[in-house]
Amino acid sequence: MFLLMGHSGGGANGTGTGGGGGMTARDARGGPSGPGEPSGPGGTSGRSKGLKVAGLALACALLFGVAAAGWAYWHLNGNIQSVDINGALGDDRPARPVAVPSASPDAAPEPTGALNILVLGSDSRGGEENQELGGGDSEGARSDTAMVVHLDAGRTAATVVSIPRDTLVARPSCPLPSGAESREASGAMFNSAYALGGPVCAVKTVESVTGVRMDHYVEIDFSGFAKLVDALGGVTVTTDVDIDDDKSHLHLDAGTHHLDGTEALGLARTRYGLQGGSDLARIELQHKLVKALLEQISATDLLTDPPRLYQVADAVTGSLTTDTGLDSLGELMSLGRSLGNLSADDVRTVTMPVVPAPWDANRVVAEEPDAGDLWESLRR
């Protein structure tokens, strides 16, 4: 390599021409002195061989890099599970908002439109990891956490609305995985919809309660959430009260704590360690956790740390179930890019207004007209 980099040519044909029979630079380095002699190690054929080896090595490196990138994309893409919610529900759904046309044909369109996404966390999943973190068998799965995420047109602000799982609702008839239809039920627990008919019934129930069309569905399981937090390096959360909950395996004094994935999952699930075992108090902690996650994501420059970026992507996609409109890595990346300018300060977290159910003090019902006004604001 040194010879190739430092080479300076001699005579026009590389032979010892010129008065007095003087040597060329090639002669001095042991090169051929006549056109009929074979080239030495530093000659043309040696340099050509060196270039070919270097070129082959570069090509192999590029091929390996492309293959590795292709495998990573294939792996992440294959992680995602999906459900055809649109196909199952058909047209029996709230209408999509009508897009407002541009003032003129030449006007630039909005960078992105408004979206409503139902985000669920299930309190029971199959698999050893999820069971170790507090999940049970898949037959008893329920929606432990339900949030409607509304992204404003332009994606400059977002509203996250939590629906308490203890809310009593009128559960609509739902298509079941068996092909049958469930019966309508009044005064049903909100989270029973997922247990009965999975993501399809969960979406239909939310749309029935809110009157808001869900554009997408995203579900994350226990182990995936814990892995995501760990991949981000943990999250920092401040609690106002002591938490002592054996069921969620969480014991924290009031104050600021940096939590790993298992601890963050415990914080999201804790209920009985809070005063009165209130689901509403648990939701307040979940909102703090949402903000903490957004702040940690903003503080972690994933684009300059490919290994961590892959770890985060693997954690997310490996625990994700979506509708068929978000079931590819490309679609998820497109959604993520559209949220590039959204910070934690741009996200508002609220809980659907509720009051205790008159016939059951341990359950709640939507408080009207406040709940209706909130959902109406998301339909605009």
mmCIF file of C-alpha atoms in Angstrom:
data_model
loop_
_atom_site.group_PDB
_atom_site.id
_atom_site.type_symbol
_atom_site.label_atom_id
_atom_site.label_comp_id
_atom_site.label_asym_id
_atom_site.label_seq_id
_atom_site.Cartn_x
_atom_site.Cartn_y
_atom_site.Cartn_z
ATOM 1 C CA MET A 1 0.000 0.000 0.000
ATOM 2 C CA PHE A 2 2.873 2.357 0.812
ATOM 3 C CA LEU A 3 4.357 1.734 -2.661
ATOM 4 C CA LEU A 4 1.020 2.374 -4.336
ATOM 5 C CA MET A 5 0.500 5.620 -2.458
ATOM 6 C CA GLY A 6 4.084 6.869 -2.861
ATOM 7 C CA HIS A 7 4.708 5.839 -6.492
ATOM 8 C CA SER A 8 6.256 8.383 -8.862
ATOM 9 C CA GLY A 9 6.852 7.333 -12.492
ATOM 10 C CA GLY A 10 10.188 7.259 -14.385
ATOM 11 C CA GLY A 11 10.649 6.876 -18.175
ATOM 12 C CA ALA A 12 7.771 6.684 -20.593
ATOM 13 C CA ASN A 13 7.933 2.918 -21.040
ATOM 14 C CA GLY A 14 9.502 2.026 -17.723
ATOM 15 C CA THR A 15 12.841 0.888 -19.260
ATOM 16 C CA GLY A 16 16.348 2.280 -18.679
ATOM 17 C CA THR A 17 16.524 4.780 -21.548
ATOM 18 C CA GLY A 18 18.483 7.971 -21.559
ATOM 19 C CA GLY A 19 22.112 8.983 -21.827
ATOM 20 C CA GLY A 20 24.761 7.046 -19.909
ATOM 21 C CA GLY A 21 22.434 4.097 -19.271
ATOM 22 C CA GLY A 22 21.132 5.665 -16.035
ATOM 23 C CA MET A 23 18.467 3.822 -14.013
ATOM 24 C CA THR A 24 14.871 4.956 -13.782
ATOM 25 C CA ALA A 25 13.049 5.179 -10.455
ATOM 26 C CA ARG A 26 11.528 1.794 -11.171
ATOM 27 C CA ASP A 27 15.027 0.280 -11.715
ATOM 28 C CA ALA A 28 16.147 1.618 -8.347
ATOM 29 C CA ARG A 29 13.171 -0.068 -6.631
ATOM 30 C CA GLY A 30 14.019 -3.417 -8.211
ATOM 31 C CA GLY A 31 11.595 -3.123 -11.165
ATOM 32 C CA PRO A 32 12.291 -4.664 -14.604
ATOM 33 C CA SER A 33 15.168 -3.202 -16.631
ATOM 34 C CA GLY A 34 13.878 -4.417 -19.951
ATOM 35 C CA PRO A 35 10.537 -4.870 -21.638
ATOM 36 C CA GLY A 36 10.863 -8.656 -21.746
ATOM 37 C CA GLU A 37 11.507 -9.236 -18.019
ATOM 38 C CA PRO A 38 8.746 -10.139 -15.589
ATOM 39 C CA SER A 39 7.385 -7.514 -13.237
ATOM 40 C CA GLY A 40 8.566 -7.615 -9.623
ATOM 41 C CA PRO A 41 6.493 -7.247 -6.455
ATOM 42 C CA GLY A 42 6.370 -3.487 -6.847
ATOM 43 C CA GLY A 43 5.545 -3.509 -10.539
ATOM 44 C CA THR A 44 2.365 -3.030 -12.533
ATOM 45 C CA SER A 45 0.958 -6.522 -11.978
ATOM 46 C CA GLY A 46 1.633 -6.277 -8.218
ATOM 47 C CA ARG A 47 -0.185 -2.966 -8.018
ATOM 48 C CA SER A 48 -3.071 -4.341 -10.059
ATOM 49 C CA LYS A 49 -3.334 -7.341 -7.773
ATOM 50 C CA GLY A 50 -3.290 -5.045 -4.716
ATOM 51 C CA LEU A 51 -6.036 -2.875 -6.199
ATOM 52 C CA LYS A 52 -8.120 -5.923 -7.022
ATOM 53 C CA VAL A 53 -7.771 -7.273 -3.468
ATOM 54 C CA ALA A 54 -8.656 -3.875 -1.996
ATOM 55 C CA GLY A 55 -11.612 -3.558 -4.354
ATOM 56 C CA LEU A 56 -12.802 -7.054 -3.486
ATOM 57 C CA ALA A 57 -12.528 -6.300 0.231
ATOM 58 C CA LEU A 58 -14.504 -3.069 -0.203
ATOM 59 C CA ALA A 59 -17.165 -4.843 -2.240
ATOM 60 C CA CYS A 60 -17.457 -7.561 0.422
ATOM 61 C CA ALA A 61 -17.758 -4.933 3.158
ATOM 62 C CA LEU A 62 -20.460 -3.104 1.232
ATOM 63 C CA LEU A 63 -22.285 -6.346 0.508
ATOM 64 C CA PHE A 64 -22.122 -7.320 4.177
ATOM 65 C CA GLY A 65 -23.407 -3.899 5.209
ATOM 66 C CA VAL A 66 -26.301 -4.068 2.760
ATOM 67 C CA ALA A 67 -27.113 -7.629 3.840
ATOM 68 C CA ALA A 68 -27.025 -6.643 7.522
ATOM 69 C CA ALA A 69 -29.267 -3.638 6.888
ATOM 70 C CA GLY A 70 -31.622 -5.798 4.846
ATOM 71 C CA TRP A 71 -31.763 -8.447 7.570
ATOM 72 C CA ALA A 72 -32.415 -5.801 10.247
ATOM 73 C CA TYR A 73 -35.267 -4.314 8.188
ATOM 74 C CA TRP A 74 -36.718 -7.765 7.518
ATOM 75 C CA HIS A 75 -36.423 -8.722 11.186
ATOM 76 C CA LEU A 76 -38.030 -5.519 12.491
ATOM 77 C CA ASN A 77 -40.746 -5.625 9.859
ATOM 78 C CA GLY A 78 -41.487 -9.261 10.711
ATOM 79 C CA ASN A 79 -41.823 -8.429 14.407
ATOM 80 C CA ILE A 80 -45.052 -6.494 13.891
ATOM 81 C CA GLN A 81 -48.388 -8.271 14.257
ATOM 82 C CA SER A 82 -51.533 -6.746 12.779
ATOM 83 C CA VAL A 83 -55.324 -6.968 12.787
ATOM 84 C CA ASP A 84 -57.566 -5.937 9.874
ATOM 85 C CA ILE A 85 -59.865 -3.687 11.885
ATOM 86 C CA ASN A 86 -61.218 -1.792 8.882
ATOM 87 C CA GLY A 87 -62.170 -5.039 7.191
ATOM 88 C CA ALA A 88 -63.859 -6.381 10.330
ATOM 89 C CA LEU A 89 -65.881 -3.242 11.111
ATOM 90 C CA GLY A 90 -66.741 -2.143 7.595
ATOM 91 C CA ASP A 91 -68.659 1.133 7.263
ATOM 92 C CA ASP A 92 -70.547 0.892 10.569
ATOM 93 C CA ARG A 93 -68.311 3.505 12.150
ATOM 94 C CA PRO A 94 -68.110 7.253 12.813
ATOM 95 C CA ALA A 95 -67.307 9.246 9.682
ATOM 96 C CA ARG A 96 -63.827 10.529 9.038
ATOM 97 C CA PRO A 97 -63.465 14.339 9.275
ATOM 98 C CA VAL A 98 -63.824 16.053 5.902
ATOM 99 C CA ALA A 99 -60.526 17.625 4.858
ATOM 100 C CA VAL A 100 -60.716 21.376 4.264
ATOM 101 C CA PRO A 101 -59.530 22.170 0.703
ATOM 102 C CA SER A 102 -56.623 24.547 0.162
ATOM 103 C CA ALA A 103 -57.431 28.189 -0.489
ATOM 104 C CA SER A 104 -55.904 27.894 -3.946
ATOM 105 C CA PRO A 105 -54.606 25.060 -6.115
ATOM 106 C CA ASP A 106 -51.079 26.385 -5.690
ATOM 107 C CA ALA A 107 -51.235 26.572 -1.914
ATOM 108 C CA ALA A 108 -49.037 24.084 -0.069
ATOM 109 C CA PRO A 109 -51.114 21.388 1.652
ATOM 110 C CA GLU A 110 -50.955 20.714 5.351
ATOM 111 C CA PRO A 111 -47.815 18.654 6.079
ATOM 112 C CA THR A 112 -49.955 16.035 7.803
ATOM 113 C CA GLY A 113 -53.608 15.585 8.687
ATOM 114 C CA ALA A 114 -55.201 15.022 12.071
ATOM 115 C CA LEU A 115 -55.150 11.453 13.376
ATOM 116 C CA ASN A 116 -56.822 9.575 16.209
ATOM 117 C CA ILE A 117 -55.005 6.473 17.466
ATOM 118 C CA LEU A 118 -56.269 4.039 20.072
ATOM 119 C CA VAL A 119 -53.313 2.898 22.172
ATOM 120 C CA LEU A 120 -53.860 -0.112 24.433
ATOM 121 C CA GLY A 121 -51.702 -1.917 26.946
ATOM 122 C CA SER A 122 -52.942 -5.368 27.916
ATOM 123 C CA ASP A 123 -52.734 -6.652 31.475
ATOM 124 C CA SER A 124 -52.267 -10.232 30.304
ATOM 125 C CA ARG A 125 -50.138 -11.714 27.551
ATOM 126 C CA GLY A 126 -48.866 -15.119 26.639
ATOM 127 C CA GLY A 127 -45.153 -15.823 26.879
ATOM 128 C CA GLU A 128 -42.761 -16.410 29.742
ATOM 129 C CA GLU A 129 -41.387 -12.848 29.841
ATOM 130 C CA ASN A 130 -44.819 -11.263 30.143
ATOM 131 C CA GLN A 131 -45.918 -13.703 32.829
ATOM 132 C CA GLU A 132 -42.802 -12.950 34.867
ATOM 133 C CA LEU A 133 -43.719 -9.257 34.679
ATOM 134 C CA GLY A 134 -47.225 -9.867 35.983
ATOM 135 C CA GLY A 135 -49.174 -11.080 32.950
ATOM 136 C CA GLY A 136 -51.301 -14.176 32.883
ATOM 137 C CA ASP A 137 -52.536 -16.400 30.110
ATOM 138 C CA SER A 138 -53.792 -14.875 26.873
ATOM 139 C CA GLU A 139 -57.329 -16.185 27.463
ATOM 140 C CA GLY A 140 -57.828 -13.649 30.276
ATOM 141 C CA ALA A 141 -56.381 -10.662 28.452
ATOM 142 C CA ARG A 142 -57.923 -7.274 29.189
ATOM 143 C CA SER A 143 -57.054 -3.727 28.261
ATOM 144 C CA ASP A 144 -55.165 -2.547 31.316
ATOM 145 C CA THR A 145 -54.518 0.882 29.809
ATOM 146 C CA ALA A 146 -56.513 2.697 27.129
ATOM 147 C CA MET A 147 -55.537 6.040 25.633
ATOM 148 C CA VAL A 148 -56.961 7.897 22.665
ATOM 149 C CA VAL A 149 -54.088 9.866 21.120
ATOM 150 C CA HIS A 150 -55.273 12.791 19.004
ATOM 151 C CA LEU A 151 -52.669 14.359 16.711
ATOM 152 C CA ASP A 152 -53.643 17.809 15.480
ATOM 153 C CA ALA A 153 -53.427 18.675 11.800
ATOM 154 C CA GLY A 154 -49.812 19.604 11.129
ATOM 155 C CA ARG A 155 -48.694 17.370 14.016
ATOM 156 C CA THR A 156 -47.716 20.388 16.123
ATOM 157 C CA ALA A 157 -49.734 19.331 19.179
ATOM 158 C CA ALA A 158 -51.279 16.214 20.639
ATOM 159 C CA THR A 159 -53.926 15.335 23.213
ATOM 160 C CA VAL A 160 -53.784 12.038 25.099
ATOM 161 C CA VAL A 161 -57.132 11.069 26.663
ATOM 162 C CA SER A 162 -57.199 8.162 29.113
ATOM 163 C CA ILE A 163 -60.375 6.121 29.514
ATOM 164 C CA PRO A 164 -60.576 4.573 33.002
ATOM 165 C CA ARG A 165 -60.861 0.818 32.704
ATOM 166 C CA ASP A 166 -63.515 0.815 35.473
ATOM 167 C CA THR A 167 -65.858 2.913 33.322
ATOM 168 C CA LEU A 168 -69.270 1.349 32.759
ATOM 169 C CA VAL A 169 -70.348 1.678 29.117
ATOM 170 C CA ALA A 170 -72.894 0.443 26.637
ATOM 171 C CA ARG A 171 -70.817 -2.170 24.818
ATOM 172 C CA PRO A 172 -71.963 -2.609 21.213
ATOM 173 C CA SER A 173 -72.354 -5.853 19.329
ATOM 174 C CA CYS A 174 -68.925 -6.897 18.059
ATOM 175 C CA PRO A 175 -67.665 -9.343 15.442
ATOM 176 C CA LEU A 176 -65.820 -12.138 17.235
ATOM 177 C CA PRO A 177 -62.767 -14.104 16.086
ATOM 178 C CA SER A 178 -65.020 -17.159 15.740
ATOM 179 C CA GLY A 179 -67.098 -15.353 13.110
ATOM 180 C CA ALA A 180 -70.086 -14.896 15.415
ATOM 181 C CA GLU A 181 -71.412 -11.587 16.785
ATOM 182 C CA SER A 182 -71.517 -10.696 20.456
ATOM 183 C CA ARG A 183 -74.633 -9.248 22.031
ATOM 184 C CA GLU A 184 -74.965 -5.637 23.062
ATOM 185 C CA ALA A 185 -74.497 -5.080 26.786
ATOM 186 C CA SER A 186 -75.420 -2.135 28.969
ATOM 187 C CA GLY A 187 -73.405 -1.266 32.055
ATOM 188 C CA ALA A 188 -70.442 -3.352 30.902
ATOM 189 C CA MET A 189 -66.921 -2.710 32.131
ATOM 190 C CA PHE A 190 -65.015 -0.813 29.470
ATOM 191 C CA ASN A 191 -62.059 -3.192 29.475
ATOM 192 C CA SER A 192 -64.338 -6.195 28.959
ATOM 193 C CA ALA A 193 -64.572 -5.289 25.255
ATOM 194 C CA TYR A 194 -60.978 -6.345 24.615
ATOM 195 C CA ALA A 195 -61.389 -9.509 26.667
ATOM 196 C CA LEU A 196 -64.475 -10.400 24.642
ATOM 197 C CA GLY A 197 -63.504 -9.547 21.076
ATOM 198 C CA GLY A 198 -59.882 -8.383 21.044
ATOM 199 C CA PRO A 199 -58.707 -5.256 19.210
ATOM 200 C CA VAL A 200 -61.746 -5.133 16.902
ATOM 201 C CA CYS A 201 -64.248 -4.968 19.768
ATOM 202 C CA ALA A 202 -62.017 -2.549 21.690
ATOM 203 C CA VAL A 203 -61.992 -0.136 18.734
ATOM 204 C CA LYS A 204 -65.735 -0.471 18.126
ATOM 205 C CA THR A 205 -66.493 0.177 21.805
ATOM 206 C CA VAL A 206 -64.253 3.241 21.931
ATOM 207 C CA GLU A 207 -65.856 4.620 18.777
ATOM 208 C CA SER A 208 -69.320 3.949 20.243
ATOM 209 C CA VAL A 209 -68.457 5.721 23.502
ATOM 210 C CA THR A 210 -66.665 8.685 21.951
ATOM 211 C CA GLY A 211 -68.198 9.133 18.521
ATOM 212 C CA VAL A 212 -64.639 9.581 17.255
ATOM 213 C CA ARG A 213 -63.267 7.523 14.344
ATOM 214 C CA MET A 214 -60.070 5.689 15.277
ATOM 215 C CA ASP A 215 -57.679 5.981 12.333
ATOM 216 C CA HIS A 216 -55.198 3.514 13.795
ATOM 217 C CA TYR A 217 -54.776 0.965 16.551
ATOM 218 C CA VAL A 218 -51.587 0.263 18.520
ATOM 219 C CA GLU A 219 -51.186 -2.307 21.298
ATOM 220 C CA ILE A 220 -48.049 -2.936 23.348
ATOM 221 C CA ASP A 221 -47.406 -5.779 25.771
ATOM 222 C CA PHE A 222 -45.695 -5.917 29.162
ATOM 223 C CA SER A 223 -42.242 -7.111 28.169
ATOM 224 C CA GLY A 224 -42.060 -4.788 25.170
ATOM 225 C CA PHE A 225 -42.786 -1.733 27.304
ATOM 226 C CA ALA A 226 -40.120 -2.732 29.817
ATOM 227 C CA LYS A 227 -37.582 -3.371 27.036
ATOM 228 C CA LEU A 228 -38.370 -0.002 25.439
ATOM 229 C CA VAL A 229 -37.683 1.855 28.679
ATOM 230 C CA ASP A 230 -34.437 -0.079 29.195
ATOM 231 C CA ALA A 231 -33.331 0.608 25.604
ATOM 232 C CA LEU A 232 -33.855 4.323 26.219
ATOM 233 C CA GLY A 233 -31.703 4.183 29.345
ATOM 234 C CA GLY A 234 -34.607 4.419 31.796
ATOM 235 C CA VAL A 235 -36.962 7.287 32.639
ATOM 236 C CA THR A 236 -37.036 9.879 35.404
ATOM 237 C CA VAL A 237 -40.354 10.319 37.198
ATOM 238 C CA THR A 238 -41.395 12.257 40.305
ATOM 239 C CA THR A 239 -44.061 10.756 42.558
ATOM 240 C CA ASP A 240 -45.988 12.835 45.086
ATOM 241 C CA VAL A 241 -46.763 9.952 47.435
ATOM 242 C CA ASP A 242 -45.098 6.800 48.691
ATOM 243 C CA ILE A 243 -45.932 3.695 46.644
ATOM 244 C CA ASP A 244 -45.959 0.312 48.326
ATOM 245 C CA ASP A 245 -47.580 -2.235 46.015
ATOM 246 C CA ASP A 246 -46.684 -5.917 46.185
ATOM 247 C CA LYS A 247 -48.942 -6.758 43.234
ATOM 248 C CA SER A 248 -47.021 -4.515 40.836
ATOM 249 C CA HIS A 249 -43.717 -5.219 42.638
ATOM 250 C CA LEU A 250 -43.135 -1.491 43.165
ATOM 251 C CA HIS A 251 -41.931 0.175 46.361
ATOM 252 C CA LEU A 252 -40.967 3.854 46.067
ATOM 253 C CA ASP A 253 -40.717 6.756 48.500
ATOM 254 C CA ALA A 254 -42.243 10.032 47.371
ATOM 255 C CA GLY A 255 -39.732 11.967 45.269
ATOM 256 C CA THR A 256 -37.796 11.781 42.027
ATOM 257 C CA HIS A 257 -36.621 8.402 40.772
ATOM 258 C CA HIS A 258 -34.815 7.094 37.693
ATOM 259 C CA LEU A 259 -36.654 3.895 36.802
ATOM 260 C CA ASP A 260 -35.589 0.936 34.707
ATOM 261 C CA GLY A 261 -38.033 -0.941 32.503
ATOM 262 C CA THR A 262 -39.431 -3.269 35.166
ATOM 263 C CA GLU A 263 -39.901 -0.401 37.619
ATOM 264 C CA ALA A 264 -41.538 1.805 34.980
ATOM 265 C CA LEU A 265 -43.947 -1.003 34.130
ATOM 266 C CA GLY A 266 -44.751 -1.333 37.825
ATOM 267 C CA LEU A 267 -45.472 2.390 37.977
ATOM 268 C CA ALA A 268 -47.814 2.137 34.981
ATOM 269 C CA ARG A 269 -49.684 -0.763 36.593
ATOM 270 C CA THR A 270 -49.690 0.183 40.265
ATOM 271 C CA ARG A 271 -53.048 0.792 41.813
ATOM 272 C CA TYR A 272 -53.377 -0.870 45.166
ATOM 273 C CA GLY A 273 -50.329 0.960 46.499
ATOM 274 C CA LEU A 274 -52.140 4.261 45.992
ATOM 275 C CA GLN A 275 -54.655 5.863 48.314
ATOM 276 C CA GLY A 276 -57.977 4.086 47.953
ATOM 277 C CA GLY A 277 -56.636 1.863 45.161
ATOM 278 C CA SER A 278 -57.991 4.389 42.682
ATOM 279 C CA ASP A 279 -57.787 3.790 38.933
ATOM 280 C CA LEU A 280 -57.876 7.578 38.470
ATOM 281 C CA ALA A 281 -54.771 8.001 40.649
ATOM 282 C CA ARG A 282 -53.055 5.314 38.588
ATOM 283 C CA ILE A 283 -53.895 7.208 35.395
ATOM 284 C CA GLU A 284 -52.219 10.326 36.803
ATOM 285 C CA LEU A 285 -49.025 8.313 37.233
ATOM 286 C CA GLN A 286 -49.369 6.967 33.693
ATOM 287 C CA HIS A 287 -49.588 10.521 32.364
ATOM 288 C CA LYS A 288 -46.374 11.403 34.195
ATOM 289 C CA LEU A 289 -44.783 8.342 32.650
ATOM 290 C CA VAL A 290 -45.911 9.344 29.140
ATOM 291 C CA LYS A 291 -44.296 12.758 29.580
ATOM 292 C CA ALA A 292 -41.127 11.186 30.982
ATOM 293 C CA LEU A 293 -40.876 8.818 27.998
ATOM 294 C CA LEU A 294 -41.278 11.673 25.529
ATOM 295 C CA GLU A 295 -38.604 13.694 27.313
ATOM 296 C CA GLN A 296 -36.226 10.724 27.355
ATOM 297 C CA ILE A 297 -36.771 10.074 23.648
ATOM 298 C CA SER A 298 -36.047 13.753 22.912
ATOM 299 C CA ALA A 299 -32.903 13.658 25.040
ATOM 300 C CA THR A 300 -31.618 10.473 23.383
ATOM 301 C CA ASP A 301 -30.163 11.220 19.940
ATOM 302 C CA LEU A 302 -30.993 7.854 18.455
ATOM 303 C CA LEU A 303 -29.974 8.824 14.913
ATOM 304 C CA THR A 304 -26.320 9.142 15.989
ATOM 305 C CA ASP A 305 -26.369 5.848 17.903
ATOM 306 C CA PRO A 306 -27.355 3.066 15.462
ATOM 307 C CA PRO A 307 -26.984 0.191 17.981
ATOM 308 C CA ARG A 308 -29.328 1.876 20.447
ATOM 309 C CA LEU A 309 -31.698 2.873 17.631
ATOM 310 C CA TYR A 310 -31.909 -0.789 16.617
ATOM 311 C CA GLN A 311 -32.419 -1.843 20.241
ATOM 312 C CA VAL A 312 -35.292 0.623 20.634
ATOM 313 C CA ALA A 313 -36.834 -0.383 17.294
ATOM 314 C CA ASP A 314 -36.564 -4.079 18.163
ATOM 315 C CA ALA A 315 -38.178 -3.488 21.562
ATOM 316 C CA VAL A 316 -41.066 -1.550 20.041
ATOM 317 C CA THR A 317 -41.790 -3.730 17.023
ATOM 318 C CA GLY A 318 -41.317 -6.972 18.946
ATOM 319 C CA SER A 319 -44.166 -6.110 21.303
ATOM 320 C CA LEU A 320 -46.511 -4.373 18.892
ATOM 321 C CA THR A 321 -49.894 -5.240 17.425
ATOM 322 C CA THR A 322 -51.330 -2.662 15.030
ATOM 323 C CA ASP A 323 -54.071 -2.237 12.482
ATOM 324 C CA THR A 324 -53.109 -3.088 8.906
ATOM 325 C CA GLY A 325 -52.487 0.597 8.160
ATOM 326 C CA LEU A 326 -49.444 0.612 10.472
ATOM 327 C CA ASP A 327 -48.172 -2.934 10.106
ATOM 328 C CA SER A 328 -44.912 -2.221 8.317
ATOM 329 C CA LEU A 329 -41.686 -0.591 9.375
ATOM 330 C CA GLY A 330 -42.046 1.944 6.566
ATOM 331 C CA GLU A 331 -45.481 3.053 7.771
ATOM 332 C CA LEU A 332 -44.327 3.329 11.381
ATOM 333 C CA MET A 333 -41.246 5.311 10.312
ATOM 334 C CA SER A 334 -43.435 7.649 8.253
ATOM 335 C CA LEU A 335 -45.648 8.282 11.279
ATOM 336 C CA GLY A 336 -42.578 8.817 13.461
ATOM 337 C CA ARG A 337 -41.067 11.328 11.024
ATOM 338 C CA SER A 338 -44.309 13.304 10.982
ATOM 339 C CA LEU A 339 -43.949 13.742 14.762
ATOM 340 C CA GLY A 340 -40.381 15.037 14.540
ATOM 341 C CA ASN A 341 -41.285 18.537 15.755
ATOM 342 C CA LEU A 342 -43.541 17.367 18.597
ATOM 343 C CA SER A 343 -42.049 17.825 22.069
ATOM 344 C CA ALA A 344 -43.283 16.743 25.488
ATOM 345 C CA ASP A 345 -44.502 20.308 26.104
ATOM 346 C CA ASP A 346 -46.773 20.016 23.058
ATOM 347 C CA VAL A 347 -48.595 16.994 24.493
ATOM 348 C CA ARG A 348 -51.630 17.507 26.732
ATOM 349 C CA THR A 349 -52.714 14.593 28.931
ATOM 350 C CA VAL A 350 -56.266 14.407 30.281
ATOM 351 C CA THR A 351 -58.690 11.817 31.634
ATOM 352 C CA MET A 352 -62.210 11.394 30.330
ATOM 353 C CA PRO A 353 -64.436 13.197 32.855
ATOM 354 C CA VAL A 354 -66.194 10.625 35.044
ATOM 355 C CA VAL A 355 -68.302 10.414 38.203
ATOM 356 C CA PRO A 356 -68.980 7.458 40.488
ATOM 357 C CA ALA A 357 -71.714 5.190 39.138
ATOM 358 C CA PRO A 358 -74.903 5.778 41.169
ATOM 359 C CA TRP A 359 -75.461 2.029 41.564
ATOM 360 C CA ASP A 360 -71.820 0.972 42.163
ATOM 361 C CA ALA A 361 -69.361 3.133 44.099
ATOM 362 C CA ASN A 362 -66.453 1.051 42.774
ATOM 363 C CA ARG A 363 -67.225 1.953 39.155
ATOM 364 C CA VAL A 364 -67.471 5.204 37.202
ATOM 365 C CA VAL A 365 -69.564 6.531 34.324
ATOM 366 C CA ALA A 366 -68.887 9.361 31.868
ATOM 367 C CA GLU A 367 -69.700 12.788 33.268
ATOM 368 C CA GLU A 368 -71.857 14.721 30.862
ATOM 369 C CA PRO A 369 -71.772 17.145 29.208
ATOM 370 C CA ASP A 370 -68.031 17.429 29.932
ATOM 371 C CA ALA A 371 -67.094 14.076 28.412
ATOM 372 C CA GLY A 372 -69.116 14.781 25.279
ATOM 373 C CA ASP A 373 -67.476 18.197 24.895
ATOM 374 C CA LEU A 374 -64.029 16.623 25.144
ATOM 375 C CA TRP A 375 -64.752 14.065 22.425
ATOM 376 C CA GLU A 376 -66.343 16.714 20.238
ATOM 377 C CA SER A 377 -63.075 18.695 20.374
ATOM 378 C CA LEU A 378 -61.274 15.689 18.879
ATOM 379 C CA ARG A 379 -63.682 15.452 15.949
ATOM 380 C CA ARG A 380 -62.774 18.867 14.596
#
